[in-house]
JSON list of C-alpha atoms in Angstrom, two decimals:
[
{"chain": "Q", "resi": 1, "resn": "GLN", "atom": "CA", "xyz": [-16.22, -1.27, -3.84]},
{"chain": "Q", "resi": 2, "resn": "VAL", "atom": "CA", "xyz": [-13.73, -0.18, -6.47]},
{"chain": "Q", "resi": 3, "resn": "GLN", "atom": "CA", "xyz": [-11.01, -2.67, -7.32]},
{"chain": "Q", "resi": 4, "resn": "LEU", "atom": "CA", "xyz": [-7.93, -2.46, -9.50]},
{"chain": "Q", "resi": 5, "resn": "VAL", "atom": "CA", "xyz": [-7.46, -5.54, -11.67]},
{"chain": "Q", "resi": 6, "resn": "GLU", "atom": "CA", "xyz": [-4.01, -6.21, -13.08]},
{"chain": "Q", "resi": 7, "resn": "SER", "atom": "CA", "xyz": [-2.75, -8.46, -15.82]},
{"chain": "Q", "resi": 8, "resn": "GLY", "atom": "CA", "xyz": [0.40, -9.12, -17.82]},
{"chain": "Q", "resi": 9, "resn": "GLY", "atom": "CA", "xyz": [3.05, -10.23, -15.36]},
{"chain": "Q", "resi": 10, "resn": "ARG", "atom": "CA", "xyz": [5.17, -13.21, -16.37]},
{"chain": "Q", "resi": 11, "resn": "SER", "atom": "CA", "xyz": [8.74, -14.40, -16.85]},
{"chain": "Q", "resi": 12, "resn": "VAL", "atom": "CA", "xyz": [10.85, -12.93, -19.63]},
{"chain": "Q", "resi": 13, "resn": "GLN", "atom": "CA", "xyz": [14.50, -12.93, -20.65]},
{"chain": "Q", "resi": 14, "resn": "THR", "atom": "CA", "xyz": [16.85, -9.99, -20.34]},
{"chain": "Q", "resi": 15, "resn": "GLY", "atom": "CA", "xyz": [16.25, -7.48, -23.10]},
{"chain": "Q", "resi": 16, "resn": "GLY", "atom": "CA", "xyz": [12.66, -8.56, -23.58]},
{"chain": "Q", "resi": 17, "resn": "SER", "atom": "CA", "xyz": [9.45, -6.56, -23.27]},
{"chain": "Q", "resi": 18, "resn": "LEU", "atom": "CA", "xyz": [6.27, -6.85, -21.26]},
{"chain": "Q", "resi": 19, "resn": "ARG", "atom": "CA", "xyz": [3.09, -4.82, -21.01]},
{"chain": "Q", "resi": 20, "resn": "LEU", "atom": "CA", "xyz": [1.22, -4.65, -17.73]},
{"chain": "Q", "resi": 21, "resn": "SER", "atom": "CA", "xyz": [-2.39, -3.53, -17.69]},
{"chain": "Q", "resi": 22, "resn": "CYS", "atom": "CA", "xyz": [-4.63, -2.35, -14.87]},
{"chain": "Q", "resi": 23, "resn": "ARG", "atom": "CA", "xyz": [-8.24, -1.30, -14.96]},
{"chain": "Q", "resi": 24, "resn": "SER", "atom": "CA", "xyz": [-10.62, -0.11, -12.29]},
{"chain": "Q", "resi": 25, "resn": "THR", "atom": "CA", "xyz": [-13.85, -2.05, -11.90]},
{"chain": "Q", "resi": 26, "resn": "GLU", "atom": "CA", "xyz": [-15.81, 1.20, -11.87]},
{"chain": "Q", "resi": 27, "resn": "LYS", "atom": "CA", "xyz": [-15.29, 4.94, -12.10]},
{"chain": "Q", "resi": 28, "resn": "ILE", "atom": "CA", "xyz": [-13.13, 6.38, -9.31]},
{"chain": "Q", "resi": 29, "resn": "TYR", "atom": "CA", "xyz": [-14.56, 9.75, -8.40]},
{"chain": "Q", "resi": 30, "resn": "GLY", "atom": "CA", "xyz": [-11.93, 12.35, -7.62]},
{"chain": "Q", "resi": 31, "resn": "LEU", "atom": "CA", "xyz": [-9.20, 10.24, -9.18]},
{"chain": "Q", "resi": 32, "resn": "ASP", "atom": "CA", "xyz": [-5.87, 12.07, -9.33]},
{"chain": "Q", "resi": 33, "resn": "THR", "atom": "CA", "xyz": [-2.72, 10.00, -9.82]},
{"chain": "Q", "resi": 34, "resn": "MET", "atom": "CA", "xyz": [-2.65, 6.50, -11.27]},
{"chain": "Q", "resi": 35, "resn": "GLY", "atom": "CA", "xyz": [0.30, 4.30, -12.06]},
{"chain": "Q", "resi": 36, "resn": "TRP", "atom": "CA", "xyz": [2.63, 1.56, -10.91]},
{"chain": "Q", "resi": 37, "resn": "TYR", "atom": "CA", "xyz": [4.81, 0.69, -7.94]},
{"chain": "Q", "resi": 38, "resn": "ARG", "atom": "CA", "xyz": [7.08, -2.30, -7.48]},
{"chain": "Q", "resi": 39, "resn": "GLN", "atom": "CA", "xyz": [8.48, -4.23, -4.57]},
{"chain": "Q", "resi": 40, "resn": "THR", "atom": "CA", "xyz": [11.26, -6.78, -4.14]},
{"chain": "Q", "resi": 41, "resn": "PRO", "atom": "CA", "xyz": [11.57, -9.08, -1.10]},
{"chain": "Q", "resi": 42, "resn": "GLY", "atom": "CA", "xyz": [12.80, -7.22, 1.94]},
{"chain": "Q", "resi": 43, "resn": "ASP", "atom": "CA", "xyz": [12.39, -3.81, 0.36]},
{"chain": "Q", "resi": 44, "resn": "GLU", "atom": "CA", "xyz": [9.72, -1.14, 0.46]},
{"chain": "Q", "resi": 45, "resn": "ARG", "atom": "CA", "xyz": [7.20, -0.66, -2.29]},
{"chain": "Q", "resi": 46, "resn": "VAL", "atom": "CA", "xyz": [8.51, 2.15, -4.52]},
{"chain": "Q", "resi": 47, "resn": "PRO", "atom": "CA", "xyz": [6.96, 4.16, -7.36]},
{"chain": "Q", "resi": 48, "resn": "VAL", "atom": "CA", "xyz": [7.96, 3.17, -10.88]},
{"chain": "Q", "resi": 49, "resn": "ALA", "atom": "CA", "xyz": [5.77, 5.26, -13.18]},
{"chain": "Q", "resi": 50, "resn": "LEU", "atom": "CA", "xyz": [2.88, 7.57, -12.37]},
{"chain": "Q", "resi": 51, "resn": "GLN", "atom": "CA", "xyz": [0.57, 9.86, -14.30]},
{"chain": "Q", "resi": 52, "resn": "THR", "atom": "CA", "xyz": [-1.57, 12.64, -12.84]},
{"chain": "Q", "resi": 53, "resn": "ASN", "atom": "CA", "xyz": [-4.95, 13.87, -14.02]},
{"chain": "Q", "resi": 54, "resn": "GLY", "atom": "CA", "xyz": [-3.22, 16.67, -15.82]},
{"chain": "Q", "resi": 55, "resn": "GLY", "atom": "CA", "xyz": [-1.06, 14.26, -17.78]},
{"chain": "Q", "resi": 56, "resn": "ALA", "atom": "CA", "xyz": [2.19, 14.84, -15.92]},
{"chain": "Q", "resi": 57, "resn": "GLN", "atom": "CA", "xyz": [4.29, 11.70, -15.81]},
{"chain": "Q", "resi": 58, "resn": "SER", "atom": "CA", "xyz": [7.06, 10.70, -13.44]},
{"chain": "Q", "resi": 59, "resn": "TYR", "atom": "CA", "xyz": [9.42, 7.77, -13.67]},
{"chain": "Q", "resi": 60, "resn": "ALA", "atom": "CA", "xyz": [11.91, 6.16, -11.34]},
{"chain": "Q", "resi": 61, "resn": "ARG", "atom": "CA", "xyz": [15.42, 6.92, -12.52]},
{"chain": "Q", "resi": 62, "resn": "ALA", "atom": "CA", "xyz": [16.15, 3.23, -12.99]},
{"chain": "Q", "resi": 63, "resn": "VAL", "atom": "CA", "xyz": [13.43, 2.84, -15.63]},
{"chain": "Q", "resi": 64, "resn": "GLN", "atom": "CA", "xyz": [13.62, 6.15, -17.50]},
{"chain": "Q", "resi": 65, "resn": "GLY", "atom": "CA", "xyz": [13.84, 5.61, -21.22]},
{"chain": "Q", "resi": 66, "resn": "ARG", "atom": "CA", "xyz": [12.76, 1.97, -20.93]},
{"chain": "Q", "resi": 67, "resn": "PHE", "atom": "CA", "xyz": [9.28, 2.10, -19.37]},
{"chain": "Q", "resi": 68, "resn": "THR", "atom": "CA", "xyz": [6.26, 4.05, -20.59]},
{"chain": "Q", "resi": 69, "resn": "VAL", "atom": "CA", "xyz": [3.05, 4.64, -18.68]},
{"chain": "Q", "resi": 70, "resn": "THR", "atom": "CA", "xyz": [-0.22, 5.33, -20.47]},
{"chain": "Q", "resi": 71, "resn": "ARG", "atom": "CA", "xyz": [-3.54, 6.12, -18.90]},
{"chain": "Q", "resi": 72, "resn": "SER", "atom": "CA", "xyz": [-7.09, 6.46, -20.12]},
{"chain": "Q", "resi": 73, "resn": "ASP", "atom": "CA", "xyz": [-10.17, 7.57, -18.22]},
{"chain": "Q", "resi": 74, "resn": "ALA", "atom": "CA", "xyz": [-13.72, 6.69, -19.21]},
{"chain": "Q", "resi": 75, "resn": "GLN", "atom": "CA", "xyz": [-17.15, 7.00, -17.67]},
{"chain": "Q", "resi": 76, "resn": "ASP", "atom": "CA", "xyz": [-17.08, 3.38, -16.51]},
{"chain": "Q", "resi": 77, "resn": "GLY", "atom": "CA", "xyz": [-13.54, 3.35, -15.15]},
{"chain": "Q", "resi": 78, "resn": "SER", "atom": "CA", "xyz": [-9.88, 4.08, -15.72]},
{"chain": "Q", "resi": 79, "resn": "ARG", "atom": "CA", "xyz": [-7.03, 2.10, -17.15]},
{"chain": "Q", "resi": 80, "resn": "VAL", "atom": "CA", "xyz": [-3.28, 2.41, -16.79]},
{"chain": "Q", "resi": 81, "resn": "ASP", "atom": "CA", "xyz": [-0.73, 0.38, -18.74]},
{"chain": "Q", "resi": 82, "resn": "LEU", "atom": "CA", "xyz": [3.00, 0.00, -18.25]},
{"chain": "Q", "resi": 83, "resn": "GLN", "atom": "CA", "xyz": [5.06, -0.82, -21.33]},
{"chain": "Q", "resi": 84, "resn": "MET", "atom": "CA", "xyz": [8.39, -2.23, -20.20]},
{"chain": "Q", "resi": 85, "resn": "ASP", "atom": "CA", "xyz": [11.18, -2.56, -22.75]},
{"chain": "Q", "resi": 86, "resn": "ASP", "atom": "CA", "xyz": [14.80, -3.64, -22.50]},
{"chain": "Q", "resi": 87, "resn": "LEU", "atom": "CA", "xyz": [14.05, -5.46, -19.28]},
{"chain": "Q", "resi": 88, "resn": "LYS", "atom": "CA", "xyz": [16.89, -6.19, -16.88]},
{"chain": "Q", "resi": 89, "resn": "PRO", "atom": "CA", "xyz": [17.18, -8.72, -14.06]},
{"chain": "Q", "resi": 90, "resn": "GLU", "atom": "CA", "xyz": [16.96, -5.86, -11.56]},
{"chain": "Q", "resi": 91, "resn": "ASP", "atom": "CA", "xyz": [13.44, -5.18, -12.82]},
{"chain": "Q", "resi": 92, "resn": "THR", "atom": "CA", "xyz": [12.33, -8.44, -11.25]},
{"chain": "Q", "resi": 93, "resn": "ALA", "atom": "CA", "xyz": [9.68, -7.56, -8.67]},
{"chain": "Q", "resi": 94, "resn": "VAL", "atom": "CA", "xyz": [6.02, -7.66, -7.81]},
{"chain": "Q", "resi": 95, "resn": "TYR", "atom": "CA", "xyz": [4.36, -4.78, -9.65]},
{"chain": "Q", "resi": 96, "resn": "TRP", "atom": "CA", "xyz": [1.38, -3.05, -8.04]},
{"chain": "Q", "resi": 97, "resn": "CYS", "atom": "CA", "xyz": [-1.19, -0.90, -9.76]},
{"chain": "Q", "resi": 98, "resn": "TYR", "atom": "CA", "xyz": [-1.95, 2.25, -7.76]},
{"chain": "Q", "resi": 99, "resn": "ALA", "atom": "CA", "xyz": [-4.58, 4.96, -7.79]},
{"chain": "Q", "resi": 100, "resn": "VAL", "atom": "CA", "xyz": [-5.31, 7.81, -5.42]},
{"chain": "Q", "resi": 101, "resn": "ALA", "atom": "CA", "xyz": [-8.43, 9.92, -5.04]},
{"chain": "Q", "resi": 102, "resn": "GLY", "atom": "CA", "xyz": [-8.19, 12.49, -2.27]},
{"chain": "Q", "resi": 103, "resn": "LEU", "atom": "CA", "xyz": [-7.14, 10.61, 0.85]},
{"chain": "Q", "resi": 104, "resn": "THR", "atom": "CA", "xyz": [-8.13, 7.21, -0.52]},
{"chain": "Q", "resi": 105, "resn": "LYS", "atom": "CA", "xyz": [-5.51, 4.94, -2.05]},
{"chain": "Q", "resi": 106, "resn": "TYR", "atom": "CA", "xyz": [-6.30, 1.90, -4.15]},
{"chain": "Q", "resi": 107, "resn": "TRP", "atom": "CA", "xyz": [-3.97, -1.00, -4.88]},
{"chain": "Q", "resi": 108, "resn": "GLY", "atom": "CA", "xyz": [-4.14, -3.88, -7.29]},
{"chain": "Q", "resi": 109, "resn": "GLN", "atom": "CA", "xyz": [-3.48, -7.45, -6.27]},
{"chain": "Q", "resi": 110, "resn": "GLY", "atom": "CA", "xyz": [0.13, -7.38, -7.49]},
{"chain": "Q", "resi": 111, "resn": "THR", "atom": "CA", "xyz": [1.61, -9.18, -10.46]},
{"chain": "Q", "resi": 112, "resn": "GLN", "atom": "CA", "xyz": [5.00, -10.89, -10.60]},
{"chain": "Q", "resi": 113, "resn": "VAL", "atom": "CA", "xyz": [7.53, -9.90, -13.23]},
{"chain": "Q", "resi": 114, "resn": "THR", "atom": "CA", "xyz": [10.64, -12.05, -13.45]},
{"chain": "Q", "resi": 115, "resn": "VAL", "atom": "CA", "xyz": [13.53, -11.20, -15.75]},
{"chain": "Q", "resi": 116, "resn": "SER", "atom": "CA", "xyz": [16.06, -13.96, -16.25]},
{"chain": "Q", "resi": 117, "resn": "THR", "atom": "CA", "xyz": [19.55, -13.82, -17.74]}
]
């Protein structure tokens, strides 16, 4: 069964940078959109940065100009990275890798990002 494996979450100070990475354990047939969501305690999981098969990218307004999503697809799987610059305390959340193929959604295990003042 396909899994999304994340890495890169940790604690960082305000203004710092982090790079999150996510790779699929095998090729996802019919893969369309891949990217990142985040969730804070008591809130819903919300999209942060997504990229479609066609290369179209979308960003949450709160991260525009600071976060960059990159995606690569290979025969043995796909990878999506999230470069996060100029981090702010409000970026503190659990970040979830996400992929969708048709009606099937895949989620990573979640990785904690904490931004301290």
